[in-house]
CSV table of C-alpha atoms and ligand atoms in Angstrom, one decimal:
chain,number,residue,atom,x,y,z
A,1,MET,CA,5.9,11.4,17.3
A,2,ASN,CA,8.3,13.0,14.8
A,3,THR,CA,8.6,10.2,12.4
A,4,LYS,CA,5.6,9.7,10.1
A,5,SER,CA,3.7,6.4,10.4
A,6,LEU,CA,2.4,4.3,7.5
A,7,ILE,CA,0.0,1.4,7.6
A,8,ILE,CA,1.2,-1.0,4.9
A,9,SER,CA,-1.4,-3.6,4.0
A,10,GLN,CA,-0.7,-6.2,1.3
A,11,ASP,CA,0.4,-9.8,1.0
A,12,LEU,CA,3.7,-11.3,2.1
A,13,CYS,CA,5.4,-13.6,-0.5
A,14,GLY,CA,8.1,-15.9,0.8
A,15,VAL,CA,10.0,-16.1,-2.5
A,16,GLY,CA,10.0,-13.4,-5.2
A,17,GLN,CA,10.5,-10.2,-3.4
A,18,VAL,CA,7.3,-8.2,-4.2
A,19,SER,CA,4.6,-6.3,-2.3
A,20,MET,CA,5.3,-6.3,1.5
A,21,GLY,CA,8.8,-7.7,0.9
A,22,VAL,CA,9.6,-4.5,-1.0
A,23,ALA,CA,7.5,-1.9,0.9
A,24,LEU,CA,8.5,-2.8,4.5
A,25,PRO,CA,12.3,-2.6,4.0
A,26,LEU,CA,11.9,0.6,2.0
A,27,ALA,CA,9.6,2.4,4.4
A,28,ALA,CA,11.5,1.3,7.5
A,29,GLY,CA,14.9,2.0,5.8
A,30,LEU,CA,13.9,5.5,5.0
A,31,GLY,CA,12.8,6.2,8.6
A,32,LEU,CA,9.0,5.9,8.6
A,33,THR,CA,7.3,4.0,11.3
A,34,PRO,CA,5.6,1.1,9.5
A,35,TYR,CA,2.4,-0.5,10.9
A,36,VAL,CA,2.3,-3.8,9.1
A,37,LEU,CA,-0.9,-5.6,8.2
A,38,PRO,CA,-0.3,-8.6,5.9
A,39,THR,CA,-3.4,-9.8,4.0
A,40,ALA,CA,-2.1,-13.2,2.9
A,41,LEU,CA,1.0,-15.4,3.2
A,42,LEU,CA,2.2,-17.0,0.0
A,43,SER,CA,5.1,-19.3,-0.7
A,44,SER,CA,5.9,-17.1,-3.7
A,45,HIS,CA,4.3,-14.5,-5.9
A,46,THR,CA,1.8,-15.8,-8.4
A,47,GLY,CA,3.6,-14.7,-11.5
A,48,GLY,CA,5.2,-17.8,-12.8
A,49,LEU,CA,7.1,-19.5,-10.0
A,50,GLY,CA,4.9,-22.6,-10.0
A,51,ALA,CA,2.3,-23.8,-7.6
A,52,ASN,CA,2.3,-21.2,-4.8
A,53,THR,CA,0.5,-21.7,-1.5
A,54,TYR,CA,-1.9,-19.0,-0.4
A,55,LEU,CA,-3.0,-18.5,3.3
A,56,ASP,CA,-5.7,-15.9,3.5
A,57,LEU,CA,-5.0,-13.8,6.7
A,58,SER,CA,-8.1,-11.5,6.3
A,59,SER,CA,-9.8,-13.1,9.3
A,60,GLU,CA,-7.1,-11.6,11.5
A,61,MET,CA,-7.6,-8.1,10.2
A,62,PRO,CA,-10.6,-7.0,12.4
A,63,GLY,CA,-8.8,-8.1,15.6
A,64,ILE,CA,-5.6,-6.4,14.5
A,65,LEU,CA,-7.3,-3.2,13.5
A,66,THR,CA,-9.4,-3.2,16.7
A,67,HIS,CA,-6.2,-3.5,18.8
A,68,TRP,CA,-4.7,-0.6,16.8
A,69,GLN,CA,-7.7,1.5,17.5
A,70,GLN,CA,-7.2,0.9,21.2
A,71,LEU,CA,-3.6,2.1,20.8
A,72,GLN,CA,-5.0,5.3,19.1
A,73,LEU,CA,-2.2,5.0,16.5
A,74,GLN,CA,-3.4,7.8,14.2
A,75,PRO,CA,-1.4,6.8,11.1
A,76,ASP,CA,-0.2,9.6,8.8
A,77,GLY,CA,-0.7,7.3,5.8
A,78,ILE,CA,-2.4,4.1,4.7
A,79,TYR,CA,-1.0,2.2,1.7
A,80,LEU,CA,-2.9,-0.7,0.3
A,81,GLY,CA,-1.5,-2.9,-2.5
A,82,TYR,CA,-2.3,-6.5,-3.5
A,83,LEU,CA,-5.0,-7.5,-1.1
A,84,GLY,CA,-7.1,-10.5,-2.2
A,85,GLN,CA,-10.9,-10.5,-2.2
A,86,ASN,CA,-11.5,-11.1,1.5
A,87,ALA,CA,-8.9,-8.5,2.6
A,88,ALA,CA,-10.3,-6.0,0.1
A,89,LEU,CA,-13.8,-6.5,1.7
A,90,GLN,CA,-12.3,-6.0,5.2
A,91,TRP,CA,-10.7,-2.7,4.0
A,92,GLN,CA,-14.0,-1.6,2.5
A,93,ARG,CA,-15.4,-2.0,6.0
A,94,TRP,CA,-12.5,-0.5,7.8
A,95,LEU,CA,-11.3,2.4,5.7
A,96,PRO,CA,-14.3,4.6,6.7
A,97,LYS,CA,-13.4,4.0,10.4
A,98,LEU,CA,-9.8,5.2,10.1
A,99,SER,CA,-8.6,8.6,9.1
A,100,ALA,CA,-5.3,9.4,7.6
A,101,PRO,CA,-4.2,12.4,5.5
A,102,LEU,CA,-2.7,10.0,2.9
A,103,VAL,CA,-4.6,7.0,1.5
A,104,LEU,CA,-2.6,5.5,-1.3
A,105,ILE,CA,-4.3,2.7,-3.1
A,106,ASP,CA,-2.3,0.7,-5.7
A,107,PRO,CA,-5.1,-1.4,-7.2
A,108,VAL,CA,-2.9,-4.4,-8.0
A,109,MET,CA,-5.0,-6.8,-10.0
A,110,ALA,CA,-4.0,-6.9,-13.7
A,111,ASP,CA,-1.5,-6.0,-16.4
A,112,ASP,CA,-1.2,-6.2,-20.1
A,113,GLY,CA,-5.0,-6.5,-20.6
A,114,LYS,CA,-5.4,-9.5,-18.2
A,115,LEU,CA,-6.5,-10.0,-14.6
A,116,TYR,CA,-3.8,-11.7,-12.4
A,117,LYS,CA,-4.4,-15.3,-11.4
A,118,GLY,CA,-7.1,-15.5,-8.7
A,119,PHE,CA,-8.9,-12.2,-9.4
A,120,ASP,CA,-12.4,-11.9,-10.9
A,121,ALA,CA,-15.1,-9.3,-11.7
A,122,ALA,CA,-16.1,-9.2,-8.0
A,123,TYR,CA,-12.6,-8.2,-7.0
A,124,VAL,CA,-12.7,-5.4,-9.6
A,125,GLU,CA,-16.0,-4.2,-8.1
A,126,THR,CA,-14.6,-4.1,-4.6
A,127,LEU,CA,-11.5,-2.2,-5.7
A,128,GLN,CA,-13.8,0.3,-7.5
A,129,GLN,CA,-15.5,0.9,-4.2
A,130,LEU,CA,-12.2,1.2,-2.4
A,131,ALA,CA,-10.9,3.7,-5.0
A,132,TYR,CA,-13.4,6.3,-3.8
A,133,ARG,CA,-11.5,6.4,-0.5
A,134,ALA,CA,-8.1,6.9,-2.0
A,135,THR,CA,-6.3,10.2,-1.9
A,136,VAL,CA,-3.8,8.8,-4.5
A,137,LEU,CA,-4.4,6.0,-7.0
A,138,THR,CA,-1.6,4.3,-8.8
A,139,PRO,CA,-3.0,1.9,-11.4
A,140,ASN,CA,-1.3,0.7,-14.6
A,141,ILE,CA,-3.3,1.2,-17.8
A,142,THR,CA,-5.2,-2.1,-17.5
A,143,GLU,CA,-6.1,-1.5,-13.9
A,144,ALA,CA,-7.2,2.1,-14.8
A,145,GLN,CA,-9.5,0.7,-17.5
A,146,LEU,CA,-10.9,-1.9,-15.0
A,147,LEU,CA,-11.6,0.7,-12.4
A,148,LEU,CA,-13.6,2.6,-15.0
A,149,ASP,CA,-15.4,-0.5,-16.6
A,150,GLU,CA,-13.7,0.4,-19.9
A,151,PRO,CA,-12.6,-2.1,-22.6
A,152,LEU,CA,-9.1,-3.4,-22.0
A,153,VAL,CA,-7.2,-2.1,-25.0
A,154,ALA,CA,-3.5,-1.2,-25.4
A,155,LEU,CA,-3.0,2.5,-25.4
A,156,THR,CA,0.1,3.8,-27.3
A,157,GLU,CA,-0.6,7.5,-27.5
A,158,PRO,CA,0.4,9.5,-24.4
A,159,SER,CA,-2.7,11.7,-25.0
A,160,ALA,CA,-5.0,8.7,-24.7
A,161,VAL,CA,-3.3,7.7,-21.4
A,162,MET,CA,-3.7,11.3,-20.1
A,163,ALA,CA,-7.4,11.2,-21.1
A,164,LEU,CA,-7.7,8.0,-19.1
A,165,ALA,CA,-6.1,9.6,-16.1
A,166,LYS,CA,-8.6,12.5,-16.4
A,167,ARG,CA,-11.5,10.2,-16.5
A,168,LEU,CA,-10.2,8.4,-13.3
A,169,HIS,CA,-9.8,11.8,-11.6
A,170,ALA,CA,-13.3,12.8,-12.6
A,171,GLN,CA,-14.7,9.5,-11.3
A,172,PHE,CA,-12.8,9.1,-8.0
A,173,HIS,CA,-11.8,12.7,-7.2
A,174,ASN,CA,-8.2,11.9,-6.2
A,175,ALA,CA,-4.7,12.3,-7.4
A,176,VAL,CA,-4.0,9.7,-10.1
A,177,LEU,CA,-0.7,8.4,-11.4
A,178,ILE,CA,-0.9,5.8,-14.2
A,179,THR,CA,2.3,3.8,-14.1
A,180,GLY,CA,4.2,1.7,-16.6
A,181,VAL,CA,3.1,3.7,-19.6
A,182,PRO,CA,5.1,2.7,-22.7
A,183,PHE,CA,6.4,5.8,-24.4
A,184,HIS,CA,8.7,5.2,-27.4
A,185,LYS,CA,11.8,3.5,-25.8
A,186,GLN,CA,10.9,5.1,-22.4
A,187,ILE,CA,8.6,4.3,-19.6
A,188,ALA,CA,6.3,7.0,-18.3
A,189,VAL,CA,4.1,7.9,-15.4
A,190,VAL,CA,1.1,10.0,-16.5
A,191,GLY,CA,-1.5,11.6,-14.3
A,192,MET,CA,-2.8,14.5,-12.3
A,193,ASP,CA,-2.8,15.8,-8.8
A,194,ALA,CA,-5.8,16.3,-6.6
A,195,SER,CA,-6.5,19.7,-8.0
A,196,GLY,CA,-6.4,18.4,-11.6
A,197,GLU,CA,-3.0,19.7,-12.6
A,198,THR,CA,-1.5,17.2,-15.1
A,199,LEU,CA,1.9,15.6,-14.9
A,200,ALA,CA,3.9,13.3,-17.1
A,201,LEU,CA,7.4,12.0,-16.3
A,202,ALA,CA,9.5,9.6,-18.5
A,203,GLN,CA,12.7,7.8,-18.1
A,204,PRO,CA,14.7,5.1,-20.1
A,205,LYS,CA,13.2,1.6,-20.0
A,206,GLU,CA,15.3,-1.4,-19.5
A,207,PRO,CA,14.3,-4.5,-21.5
A,208,GLY,CA,12.4,-7.3,-19.7
A,209,HIS,CA,9.8,-7.6,-17.0
A,210,TYR,CA,10.8,-6.9,-13.4
A,211,PHE,CA,8.5,-8.2,-10.7
A,212,GLY,CA,7.8,-5.8,-7.9
A,213,THR,CA,8.5,-2.7,-9.8
A,214,GLY,CA,5.0,-1.3,-9.3
A,215,ASP,CA,5.1,-2.2,-5.6
A,216,LEU,CA,8.4,-0.4,-5.2
A,217,PHE,CA,7.1,2.6,-7.1
A,218,ALA,CA,4.0,2.8,-4.8
A,219,ALA,CA,6.0,2.3,-1.6
A,220,ALA,CA,8.5,5.0,-2.6
A,221,LEU,CA,5.7,7.3,-3.6
A,222,ALA,CA,4.0,6.9,-0.3
A,223,THR,CA,7.3,7.5,1.5
A,224,GLY,CA,8.1,10.6,-0.5
A,225,LEU,CA,4.6,12.1,0.1
A,226,LEU,CA,4.8,11.4,3.8
A,227,LYS,CA,8.2,13.1,3.9
A,228,GLY,CA,6.6,16.2,2.5
A,229,GLN,CA,7.3,15.9,-1.2
A,230,ARG,CA,4.7,17.2,-3.7
A,231,LEU,CA,3.2,14.6,-6.0
A,232,ARG,CA,5.4,15.4,-9.0
A,233,GLN,CA,8.6,15.3,-6.9
A,234,ALA,CA,7.5,12.1,-5.1
A,235,ALA,CA,6.7,10.4,-8.4
A,236,ALA,CA,10.1,11.4,-9.8
A,237,THR,CA,11.8,10.0,-6.6
A,238,ALA,CA,9.7,6.7,-7.0
A,239,MET,CA,10.8,6.4,-10.7
A,240,VAL,CA,14.4,6.8,-9.7
A,241,ALA,CA,13.9,4.1,-7.1
A,242,ALA,CA,12.4,1.7,-9.7
A,243,ARG,CA,15.2,2.4,-12.2
A,244,LEU,CA,18.0,1.9,-9.6
A,245,ALA,CA,16.5,-1.4,-8.5
A,246,ILE,CA,16.2,-2.7,-12.0
A,247,LYS,CA,19.7,-1.7,-12.9
A,248,ALA,CA,21.1,-3.4,-9.7
A,249,THR,CA,19.1,-6.5,-10.6
A,250,LEU,CA,20.5,-6.5,-14.1
A,251,ALA,CA,24.0,-5.8,-12.8
A,252,ALA,CA,23.8,-8.8,-10.4
A,253,ASP,CA,22.6,-11.0,-13.4
A,254,ALA,CA,19.7,-12.1,-11.2
A,255,ASP,CA,16.5,-13.8,-12.5
A,256,PRO,CA,14.0,-10.9,-12.3
A,257,LYS,CA,11.3,-13.4,-11.3
A,258,TYR,CA,12.9,-13.5,-7.8
A,259,GLY,CA,12.4,-9.7,-7.4
A,260,LEU,CA,14.4,-6.5,-7.4
A,261,ASN,CA,17.7,-5.8,-5.9
A,262,LEU,CA,17.1,-3.0,-3.4
A,263,ALA,CA,20.7,-2.5,-2.1
A,264,GLY,CA,21.3,0.9,-3.7
A,265,VAL,CA,17.8,2.2,-3.4
A,266,ILE,CA,17.6,3.1,0.2
A,267,PRO,CA,20.9,5.1,0.4
A,268,ALA,CA,20.0,6.9,-2.9
A,269,LEU,CA,16.5,7.8,-1.7
A,270,SER,CA,17.7,8.9,1.8
A,271,LYS,CA,19.8,11.5,0.1
A,272,GLN,CA,16.8,12.9,-1.7
A,273,LEU,CA,14.4,12.8,1.2
A,274,PRO,CA,14.5,14.9,4.3
B,301,LIG,O1,3.9,-7.4,-7.6
B,301,LIG,C1,2.6,-7.5,-7.5
B,301,LIG,C2,2.2,-8.8,-6.8
B,301,LIG,C3,1.9,-8.8,-5.4
B,301,LIG,N1,1.5,-9.9,-4.7
B,301,LIG,C4,1.5,-11.1,-5.4
B,301,LIG,C5,1.7,-11.2,-6.7
B,301,LIG,C6,2.1,-10.0,-7.4
B,301,LIG,C7,2.4,-10.1,-8.9
B,301,LIG,O2,2.6,-11.1,-9.4
B,301,LIG,O3,1.7,-12.4,-7.3
B,301,LIG,C8,1.0,-12.3,-4.6
């Protein structure tokens, strides 16, 4: 098969386009072959749209993955985002049984010093175990601190964030990109590649909070890497994707709780990617 294949495993939210709702159109629209493994079905994301439903789909995962093994799919990449505790435990069992050159884990569980609704210390521990199997990790600052059992403090100095990325790299031996790093009036991604070479990229920050931006960043990063970009280049591509989507959301005057406007992202990225 010429096209690269990517297992995408995270939740599917009916309203509030985040996680699978972002990753699937992006990966498919850019020509990857997605293998879709939803971990939960929610009426909406959990970030302030009211009383969301939550159907845990983790009990389906062993059957699905067993079938995929029979198909001998040999994915080029595996991308894990928001999972939920039971699905994270399934991945702890299943990741060692699969092999893929790219294993991108976005340890979605917290932001701004707080765990998201529904997550607890046991979830943090499971994600710490999973992180050892990642080839690329994309936490925000809070998630990076949780992965390292460090106090959840705001970091304002880029050097402190770089030091955090170095500690993650030393602990988990993979490429690390810490996302959403505030840097004056900009927003930065700070980290290092698998060999320990550092990188820091910044771009202007739009005011406000945009749901799904981290998910879009991770999905675009996975796509860029599978299409042969180096980490720095793929991170730059993913930052452009996030900025374009935020600008389109702003231009449409849409409530950002309902997710990002992806209309311009796929044409723009397909020009940058082979
Ligand atoms: O965008 C991250 C995310 C993914 N999945 C669910 C969420 C969120 C953030 O709120 O609630 C269910």
